XYZ file of C-alpha atoms in Angstrom:
651
model
C 32.533 180.749 19.225
C 33.839 183.951 17.698
C 31.854 185.590 14.784
C 33.518 185.006 11.573
C 34.613 188.037 9.610
C 33.339 188.768 5.966
C 35.949 189.336 3.084
C 34.994 192.972 3.061
C 36.182 193.226 6.693
C 39.435 191.418 6.084
C 40.660 193.629 3.464
C 41.243 196.720 5.609
C 43.175 194.644 8.353
C 45.510 193.200 5.804
C 46.327 196.537 4.474
C 47.026 197.937 7.839
C 49.390 194.852 8.721
C 51.346 195.296 5.369
C 51.672 199.186 6.171
C 52.738 198.720 9.794
C 55.328 196.038 9.209
C 57.824 198.410 8.112
C 57.706 200.347 11.134
C 58.041 197.752 13.686
C 61.491 196.553 14.918
C 62.039 193.622 16.917
C 64.117 194.467 20.161
C 66.115 191.324 21.395
C 68.699 190.891 24.023
C 71.505 188.149 24.593
C 74.161 187.548 27.032
C 77.754 188.447 25.926
C 81.312 188.447 27.646
C 81.666 191.722 29.600
C 85.344 192.015 27.883
C 83.422 192.550 24.736
C 81.439 195.457 26.211
C 84.498 197.109 27.750
C 86.375 196.797 24.184
C 83.328 198.675 22.551
C 83.029 201.375 25.305
C 86.831 202.084 25.024
C 87.414 201.868 21.115
C 88.493 204.907 19.419
C 90.164 205.723 16.136
C 93.436 205.052 17.566
C 92.688 201.524 18.235
C 90.379 200.545 15.446
C 89.463 201.640 11.733
C 86.319 203.362 13.145
C 85.606 206.168 15.643
C 84.667 205.704 19.227
C 81.216 204.522 20.238
C 80.376 208.222 21.430
C 81.447 209.575 18.366
C 79.266 207.400 16.311
C 76.381 208.032 18.607
C 76.968 211.834 18.474
C 77.017 211.823 14.643
C 73.824 209.700 14.362
C 72.051 212.398 16.700
C 72.776 214.913 14.130
C 72.153 212.715 11.252
C 75.749 212.745 10.022
C 76.618 209.117 10.262
C 76.225 208.253 6.451
C 78.186 211.362 5.706
C 81.117 210.462 8.143
C 81.510 207.316 6.102
C 81.846 209.015 2.873
C 83.538 212.272 3.442
C 85.048 212.706 7.059
C 86.443 216.116 6.285
C 83.006 217.472 5.054
C 81.527 215.957 8.267
C 84.053 218.045 10.381
C 82.806 221.189 8.478
C 79.253 220.487 9.346
C 80.021 219.576 12.947
C 81.972 223.236 12.987
C 78.822 224.720 11.894
C 76.581 223.147 14.394
C 78.976 224.119 17.188
C 78.965 227.647 16.133
C 75.318 227.968 16.103
C 73.357 230.163 18.849
C 71.352 227.106 19.533
C 74.697 225.369 20.978
C 74.154 222.268 22.998
C 75.426 222.005 26.646
C 79.076 222.286 27.237
C 79.350 218.289 27.509
C 78.056 217.984 23.949
C 80.592 220.863 22.831
C 83.435 218.804 24.189
C 82.084 215.583 22.490
C 82.009 217.423 19.356
C 85.551 218.430 19.842
C 86.373 215.009 20.467
C 84.463 213.845 17.267
C 86.202 216.320 14.967
C 89.496 215.147 16.182
C 88.584 211.409 15.727
C 87.456 212.263 12.178
C 90.386 214.364 11.343
C 92.671 211.373 12.154
C 90.669 208.905 10.276
C 90.870 211.279 7.334
C 94.578 211.556 7.622
C 95.092 208.023 7.082
C 94.206 208.114 3.201
C 95.759 211.678 2.767
C 98.928 212.804 1.372
C 101.842 213.886 3.965
C 101.069 217.575 3.322
C 97.321 217.216 3.680
C 97.767 214.579 6.769
C 99.924 217.196 8.557
C 96.991 219.753 8.359
C 94.453 217.393 9.455
C 96.629 216.124 12.437
C 97.193 219.815 13.285
C 93.439 220.284 13.335
C 92.987 217.020 15.335
C 95.502 218.136 17.969
C 93.778 221.615 18.156
C 90.171 220.100 18.603
C 91.452 217.503 21.369
C 93.208 220.423 23.143
C 89.913 222.537 23.120
C 87.914 219.390 24.521
C 90.904 218.776 26.985
C 91.014 222.454 28.068
C 87.170 222.671 28.699
C 87.299 219.384 30.815
C 90.373 220.448 32.890
C 88.700 223.974 33.688
C 85.972 222.123 35.400
C 88.297 220.855 37.902
C 86.691 218.440 40.411
C 83.468 218.762 38.725
C 84.735 216.537 36.049
C 84.633 213.447 38.229
C 84.994 210.316 36.162
C 84.322 211.987 33.159
C 86.464 210.161 30.420
C 86.847 213.126 28.026
C 90.141 214.524 29.378
C 91.897 211.138 28.924
C 90.283 210.543 25.436
C 91.321 214.062 24.476
C 94.782 213.693 25.707
C 95.298 210.343 23.897
C 93.886 211.924 20.721
C 96.182 215.040 21.193
C 99.376 213.040 21.859
C 98.549 210.706 18.900
C 98.139 213.797 16.575
C 101.336 215.470 17.532
C 103.380 212.277 17.215
C 102.192 211.938 13.567
C 102.672 215.536 12.860
C 106.315 215.133 13.948
C 106.602 212.088 11.668
C 105.248 214.292 8.699
C 107.682 217.234 9.595
C 110.757 214.625 8.849
C 109.877 214.822 5.072
C 108.190 218.239 4.814
C 110.623 221.103 3.378
C 110.037 224.493 5.657
C 108.289 227.330 3.941
C 111.036 229.530 5.773
C 114.321 228.213 7.102
C 116.207 231.264 8.389
C 117.897 232.599 11.535
C 114.471 232.718 13.332
C 114.034 229.037 12.688
C 112.013 226.676 10.368
C 108.462 227.254 9.877
C 105.794 225.536 7.991
C 102.381 226.145 6.564
C 99.704 223.522 6.547
C 95.985 223.643 5.172
C 93.424 222.296 7.581
C 89.826 221.580 6.840
C 89.010 225.270 7.695
C 92.058 227.409 7.448
C 95.863 227.558 7.117
C 98.127 226.447 10.121
C 101.298 228.457 10.734
C 103.755 226.067 12.491
C 107.078 226.542 14.114
C 109.518 225.092 16.993
C 109.416 226.878 20.130
C 111.721 225.937 23.076
C 114.103 223.103 22.138
C 116.693 223.385 24.614
C 119.931 221.541 23.553
C 118.223 219.557 21.060
C 117.932 222.144 18.066
C 115.909 220.459 15.438
C 118.242 221.381 12.623
C 120.827 219.054 14.164
C 118.497 216.269 15.673
C 116.029 214.021 14.036
C 112.999 213.397 16.188
C 111.665 209.802 16.309
C 108.212 209.435 18.046
C 108.507 206.695 20.777
C 105.167 205.266 19.802
C 106.656 204.177 16.548
C 109.582 202.264 18.331
C 109.247 198.519 19.179
C 111.666 197.664 22.040
C 113.021 194.219 22.480
C 115.723 192.933 24.830
C 114.481 194.909 27.852
C 112.327 193.149 30.425
C 110.332 196.243 31.224
C 109.040 199.328 29.221
C 108.393 202.316 31.451
C 105.866 205.201 30.462
C 103.823 207.587 32.073
C 100.652 208.985 31.121
C 100.102 212.507 30.435
C 99.998 215.242 27.720
C 102.680 215.372 24.923
C 104.201 212.945 22.468
C 107.247 211.059 23.691
C 110.104 211.258 21.219
C 113.727 210.367 20.880
C 115.954 213.024 19.726
C 118.904 211.402 17.952
C 121.613 213.767 16.571
C 121.930 213.476 12.634
C 125.663 213.361 12.739
C 126.987 210.878 15.467
C 130.592 210.821 16.492
C 132.789 207.935 15.487
C 134.053 207.625 19.018
C 133.186 209.423 22.100
C 135.020 212.513 22.989
C 136.292 212.170 26.700
C 138.764 214.834 27.183
C 136.461 216.403 29.838
C 136.587 213.250 31.712
C 133.238 212.193 30.725
C 131.044 211.979 27.680
C 127.719 213.778 27.404
C 125.696 211.201 25.795
C 122.676 213.262 26.006
C 124.088 215.706 23.552
C 123.575 212.906 20.964
C 120.436 210.932 22.074
C 117.778 211.934 24.714
C 114.230 211.480 26.001
C 112.120 214.315 25.045
C 108.067 215.093 25.217
C 106.688 217.277 22.392
C 103.828 219.400 22.909
C 101.935 221.650 20.457
C 100.463 225.079 21.744
C 98.186 227.269 19.795
C 97.489 231.015 19.949
C 94.815 230.815 22.424
C 96.713 228.383 24.508
C 98.611 231.219 26.543
C 97.296 231.781 29.994
C 94.826 234.358 30.307
C 93.526 234.264 26.550
C 91.115 231.267 26.918
C 90.483 228.811 24.214
C 88.734 229.467 20.987
C 87.008 226.951 18.567
C 89.247 225.674 15.643
C 87.468 226.131 12.469
C 85.312 229.258 13.373
C 88.019 231.962 12.682
C 86.657 232.566 9.192
C 89.802 231.411 7.414
C 92.517 233.386 9.658
C 95.594 231.446 10.123
C 96.113 229.704 13.280
C 99.733 230.137 15.012
C 101.018 226.864 16.375
C 104.100 226.327 18.221
C 105.840 222.721 19.016
C 107.889 222.759 22.059
C 110.155 220.173 23.270
C 110.265 219.481 27.027
C 112.814 217.584 29.285
C 111.016 215.016 31.262
C 114.168 214.229 33.407
C 114.213 217.960 34.383
C 110.543 218.240 35.228
C 107.671 215.715 34.614
C 105.045 218.434 34.459
C 104.924 221.633 32.310
C 102.542 224.572 32.157
C 99.618 224.265 29.797
C 96.707 226.806 29.732
C 97.580 228.034 33.137
C 97.776 224.578 34.818
C 100.552 222.335 35.505
C 99.841 219.233 33.427
C 102.017 216.064 33.470
C 103.974 215.068 30.478
C 103.466 211.907 28.566
C 107.067 210.116 28.665
C 108.446 206.991 27.533
C 111.813 206.392 29.514
C 112.836 202.952 27.854
C 112.593 203.801 24.288
C 115.531 206.179 24.265
C 117.773 203.698 26.220
C 116.899 201.044 23.652
C 117.791 203.256 20.619
C 120.959 204.283 22.349
C 122.036 200.524 22.788
C 120.886 199.798 19.295
C 122.612 203.060 17.590
C 126.099 202.712 19.163
C 126.168 199.038 19.376
C 127.494 199.271 22.860
C 127.971 195.457 23.458
C 129.670 194.724 20.031
C 133.192 195.252 21.008
C 133.013 194.116 24.526
C 135.629 191.063 24.094
C 137.855 193.053 21.982
C 137.958 195.859 24.655
C 138.988 193.112 27.022
C 141.938 191.666 25.030
C 143.011 194.790 23.254
C 142.499 197.423 25.890
C 144.930 199.765 24.260
C 142.696 200.597 21.415
C 139.902 201.663 23.676
C 141.717 203.722 26.461
C 140.578 206.983 24.894
C 136.982 205.979 25.390
C 137.273 205.364 28.957
C 135.331 207.441 31.443
C 132.045 208.476 32.795
C 129.004 208.434 30.350
C 126.336 210.989 31.265
C 123.014 210.137 29.889
C 121.187 213.156 30.948
C 122.432 216.953 31.810
C 124.014 217.281 35.192
C 121.687 218.287 37.907
C 123.033 219.677 40.987
C 120.142 218.456 43.145
C 120.544 214.791 42.140
C 122.800 212.270 43.690
C 125.059 210.540 41.175
C 124.988 206.802 40.859
C 127.950 205.517 39.007
C 127.318 201.954 37.437
C 130.745 199.957 36.768
C 130.854 196.837 34.760
C 132.958 193.633 34.923
C 135.571 191.777 32.889
C 134.560 191.455 29.133
C 131.649 193.742 29.353
C 130.508 197.147 28.754
C 128.151 199.580 30.251
C 125.548 198.060 28.249
C 125.415 195.058 30.825
C 123.551 197.407 33.086
C 120.520 197.890 30.550
C 117.920 196.370 32.784
C 119.219 197.875 35.918
C 119.247 201.183 34.447
C 115.836 201.021 32.904
C 114.288 199.689 36.252
C 115.848 202.493 38.285
C 114.964 205.187 35.927
C 111.317 203.954 35.544
C 111.033 204.422 39.491
C 109.555 207.789 39.724
C 111.253 208.817 43.079
C 114.522 207.708 42.114
C 114.367 209.221 38.914
C 113.915 212.394 40.685
C 116.325 212.249 43.310
C 119.155 210.240 41.392
C 121.201 210.688 38.087
C 122.660 207.675 36.712
C 126.152 207.491 35.387
C 128.066 204.885 33.522
C 131.844 204.103 33.752
C 132.702 202.487 30.636
C 136.332 201.133 30.449
C 138.611 198.587 28.629
C 138.489 195.453 31.189
C 141.636 193.978 29.828
C 143.983 196.479 31.566
C 144.841 195.800 35.107
C 142.111 196.686 37.728
C 144.622 199.049 39.516
C 145.039 200.899 36.024
C 141.371 201.061 35.319
C 140.774 202.091 39.006
C 143.186 205.092 38.348
C 141.264 206.249 35.049
C 137.968 205.911 37.203
C 139.353 208.017 39.904
C 140.655 210.617 37.430
C 137.163 210.673 35.739
C 135.510 211.286 38.874
C 137.879 214.131 39.815
C 137.738 215.793 36.623
C 133.939 215.649 36.392
C 133.682 217.219 39.727
C 136.146 219.881 38.845
C 134.077 220.769 35.630
C 130.549 220.446 37.037
C 131.061 221.599 40.683
C 134.345 223.227 40.918
C 133.745 224.928 44.031
C 132.457 221.583 45.668
C 129.199 223.186 46.733
C 126.784 220.567 45.509
C 125.564 218.300 48.404
C 124.205 215.813 46.207
C 127.516 215.339 44.660
C 128.774 214.460 48.001
C 126.272 211.656 48.468
C 127.644 209.563 45.512
C 126.591 205.889 45.315
C 128.705 203.441 43.265
C 127.229 200.025 42.206
C 129.692 197.555 40.640
C 129.749 194.154 39.304
C 132.540 191.572 39.177
C 135.804 193.115 38.117
C 134.210 196.625 38.714
C 133.826 195.856 42.371
C 137.644 195.821 42.549
C 137.701 199.230 40.958
C 135.185 200.544 43.428
C 137.101 199.125 46.203
C 139.939 201.352 45.185
C 137.629 204.372 45.535
C 136.834 203.851 49.261
C 140.278 202.333 50.499
C 143.454 203.816 51.999
C 146.076 201.874 50.771
C 149.172 203.525 51.986
C 152.146 201.663 50.521
C 150.933 198.097 51.316
C 149.612 197.343 47.609
C 153.225 198.659 46.352
C 154.959 196.327 48.908
C 152.851 193.404 47.773
C 154.803 193.951 44.348
C 158.223 195.055 45.474
C 160.477 196.018 48.494
C 162.070 198.790 46.467
C 160.855 202.366 47.230
C 159.143 203.945 44.369
C 161.497 207.068 44.594
C 164.417 204.874 44.246
C 163.421 203.655 40.810
C 165.240 205.118 37.574
C 161.995 206.641 36.168
C 160.618 209.696 34.772
C 158.420 211.933 36.829
C 155.243 210.940 34.801
C 156.075 207.171 35.328
C 156.208 207.801 38.955
C 152.860 209.537 38.912
C 151.479 206.598 37.085
C 152.492 204.096 39.594
C 151.706 206.255 42.601
C 147.975 206.955 41.177
C 147.823 203.190 40.666
C 149.088 201.769 44.012
C 148.950 204.779 46.478
C 145.362 205.764 47.127
C 143.087 207.478 49.447
C 139.266 207.338 49.891
C 137.368 209.770 47.522
C 135.520 211.987 49.838
C 132.337 212.082 47.798
C 131.678 208.322 47.382
C 129.582 207.508 50.419
C 127.993 204.165 49.521
C 129.117 201.027 47.331
C 127.341 198.076 46.059
C 129.456 195.206 45.463
C 127.766 192.537 43.187
C 129.610 189.253 42.607
C 132.953 190.865 43.213
C 136.096 188.496 43.602
C 137.445 190.221 46.458
C 139.776 187.250 47.097
C 139.955 186.077 43.657
C 138.560 183.043 41.867
C 139.991 179.438 41.589
C 139.015 179.247 38.023
C 141.847 182.047 37.387
C 144.495 179.948 39.079
C 144.217 177.069 36.408
C 144.406 176.926 32.658
C 141.388 178.936 32.045
C 143.071 181.904 33.688
C 146.453 181.566 32.051
C 144.806 181.065 28.584
C 142.691 184.188 29.286
C 145.818 186.172 30.636
C 147.794 185.053 27.502
C 145.233 186.802 25.233
C 145.404 190.069 27.105
C 147.538 192.900 25.708
C 148.288 195.419 28.192
C 148.275 199.316 27.596
C 151.508 200.351 25.943
C 152.595 202.761 28.536
C 152.338 199.885 31.061
C 154.453 197.642 28.623
C 157.010 200.375 28.593
C 156.977 201.004 32.176
C 157.447 197.305 33.043
C 160.436 197.105 30.537
C 162.447 199.998 32.402
C 161.576 198.667 35.900
C 162.610 195.255 34.786
C 165.916 196.464 33.252
C 166.468 198.551 36.435
C 166.594 195.715 38.891
C 168.487 193.335 36.123
C 165.746 190.667 35.757
C 165.958 191.179 32.098
C 168.615 192.304 29.786
C 168.287 195.659 28.527
C 166.209 195.819 25.411
C 164.459 192.496 25.862
C 160.833 192.190 25.781
C 158.898 193.151 29.004
C 156.059 190.624 28.188
C 158.380 187.705 27.351
C 156.767 184.516 28.708
C 157.810 183.598 32.209
C 158.244 179.977 33.409
C 154.600 179.603 34.170
C 153.560 181.003 30.691
C 152.064 183.964 32.000
C 153.299 187.348 30.671
C 156.043 189.059 32.857
C 155.498 192.600 34.133
C 156.722 194.403 37.230
C 159.605 193.139 39.328
C 160.475 191.206 42.349
C 157.569 189.589 44.322
C 154.800 189.916 41.731
C 154.205 190.739 38.071
C 151.695 193.321 37.349
C 148.504 191.528 37.486
C 146.576 191.510 34.263
C 142.616 191.500 34.379
C 142.311 187.706 34.518
C 145.631 186.696 36.198
C 144.764 189.312 39.020
C 141.895 187.258 39.838
C 143.980 184.380 41.077
C 143.597 183.377 44.865
C 147.232 183.524 44.904
C 147.456 187.198 43.915
C 149.047 189.358 46.574
C 147.699 192.466 45.207
C 144.186 190.971 45.365
C 144.795 189.479 48.789
C 146.265 192.724 50.219
C 143.539 194.795 49.134
C 140.984 192.462 50.496
C 142.375 192.889 54.116
C 142.417 196.713 53.914
C 139.585 198.258 55.597
C 136.862 200.547 53.859
C 136.683 204.175 54.931
C 134.342 204.305 58.117
C 132.142 206.814 56.525
C 131.235 204.544 53.528
C 128.081 202.158 53.695
C 128.584 199.140 51.525
C 126.390 196.300 50.569
C 127.208 192.757 48.784
C 125.034 190.931 46.118
C 125.982 187.488 45.241
C 124.596 184.799 43.017
C 124.354 181.216 44.305
C 124.341 178.350 41.696
C 125.611 175.658 43.962
C 122.698 175.337 46.407
C 125.180 174.669 49.180
C 125.119 176.709 52.234
C 128.771 175.811 53.156
C 130.604 176.350 49.784
C 128.343 178.685 47.823
C 129.268 180.003 44.259
C 128.076 181.969 41.323
C 129.881 179.639 39.173
C 132.930 181.820 38.897
C 133.222 183.514 42.322
C 132.700 181.575 45.664
C 130.793 183.455 48.289
C 133.900 183.180 50.623
C 135.575 185.472 48.008
C 132.676 187.866 47.506
C 132.040 188.384 51.227
C 133.227 191.675 52.777
C 133.335 191.799 56.472
C 131.071 194.758 58.125
C 128.606 194.902 54.825
C 125.429 196.645 55.830
C 123.561 194.123 54.054
C 124.202 190.785 52.276
C 121.598 189.490 49.600
C 122.034 185.936 48.023
C 120.087 185.296 44.774
C 119.755 182.085 42.899
C 121.624 183.041 39.971
C 124.975 182.946 38.281
C 127.752 185.356 37.900
C 125.706 187.646 35.864
C 123.499 188.178 38.938
C 123.352 191.986 38.381
C 120.925 191.224 35.710
C 118.483 189.435 37.753
C 115.163 191.309 38.326
C 115.813 190.652 42.209
C 119.117 192.421 41.950
C 117.339 195.446 40.517
C 115.004 195.469 43.492
C 117.638 194.988 45.992
C 119.682 198.011 44.391
C 116.452 199.868 44.512
C 115.972 199.113 48.100
C 119.465 200.336 48.942
C 118.896 203.555 46.975
C 115.825 204.333 48.954
C 117.617 203.583 52.291
C 120.337 206.016 51.045
C 117.663 208.626 50.746
C 116.216 207.947 54.045
C 119.753 208.304 55.555
C 120.045 211.427 54.049
C 116.819 212.936 55.616
């Protein structure tokens, strides 16, 4: 039995227990979901109200945790003084201090007025750039150090927010040398100006940060990781309608994807980096450059070639939203005359002599917007983005397809004459055409030699014997006497009614055709031709209803086909064109939809497989979809495969 302690002996033990109880801490563990740990490790001021775990730990190491909660700006100044001491910690800690100051600056900017927030975001970008530059200079030694990516994310966010502030801040100077601003940071003043802006002058364009744009209606959003803030440059004064007098409309002059980078005085190669906030109050020069990621996806930064951060989907979504491309699709079909001056090629990026053009051609009652997902998916592929440039041919689909094909050929010829007048660009001679439905008939007339066979399917009279003006003869010749364009080398036909559709033979076809109004020059021309052969009295209407209720037009064998009536399986122009061979130098492919699930009589609901089939196609892909099969993700994948094959053939 242990000896009993006397009361005088218990008192010191009790006192010691009380004193020591305040110094002891109970350490325990428990099991948690690993995703919680991953979330905690990857947390930063960009994804939560608080800073990252690394920054919190560093602040506690320097006994700054409580100050950071009360006054982030004062904490930044304290960190700067620590960084500038002679007893500076190792380089790794230096980079962590830069990251901490960047995070604290971004946090402080949330509650600041726009002017102060701009200065804080400039300092955040500067600090993140210092951390990134220090990490990248280590090269392979950096290994799996997460600092470069964390620094780049903070830098990109700060630049993006700075651009937002600039939309509301009046420049201190706005003269011939460009606008410039002064912003006060935690330690000194920043002098900011724009550098290289290319075609997208900031006095003409508004810059919309892509990270502030939500995209709906596109199945994919394509972004690349790198350095810089992706922005959408939108011209402040948009045209009421496209100017196509050059054969094409340069959409990139009105809306375009760019990447903004902020560089500081010490970012110039050979000067090294300096620590922000240690310049004794001297101003820091900052320059905001705009880079074109469709021209080069990397750009120099501190003597290195560093990838650009990009967003290729947001600009496309903004373009479709701002221009409301789909809004008048039906009206363009039934009242083609009103939209003829908007017919042409739409270039969504500056012409590149080393990139192969891919021309997308829509179908009936559609616009170029029908290619939204195909366009987005193709541009999202880095190899295709580097080797191809995507063009869209927009036209009023209510005109006869032979008339629209004439406008397409003219647009292509005019574009070649303007962009490559000497015909020296080998990439232009490798053009690929991707077409849907009625657009396939247009593309067929790019790669077929018709001689006089289309004309003879209309009339036995010679064109030269008709009493027409020379410009009218030229119009008919361009519509019905065509040769293959030498620079079109591959065509993709998607759900194309080469031999028509039975739906166009019946009531639906006649109703559709009765709603369509031809372009006026075709109405006038039909009038003269009908008068010439005596089918109607002089001065009568050329589009008076015929016996079958369809509008009358060109004489003898066949009236001029409208966009809907021209899809009839009995249409001689369509049947004649289907029998004409495609130029031997042209590779062509077919993509068809199948809703019937019947191998013998497949159809996409509008066009039977027998009509969409083209003898000699290099490939045939059947997709379980309807007539709008071109919008199916498998169709995008098949087009991508064909374009990759085209590159291999080139090499």
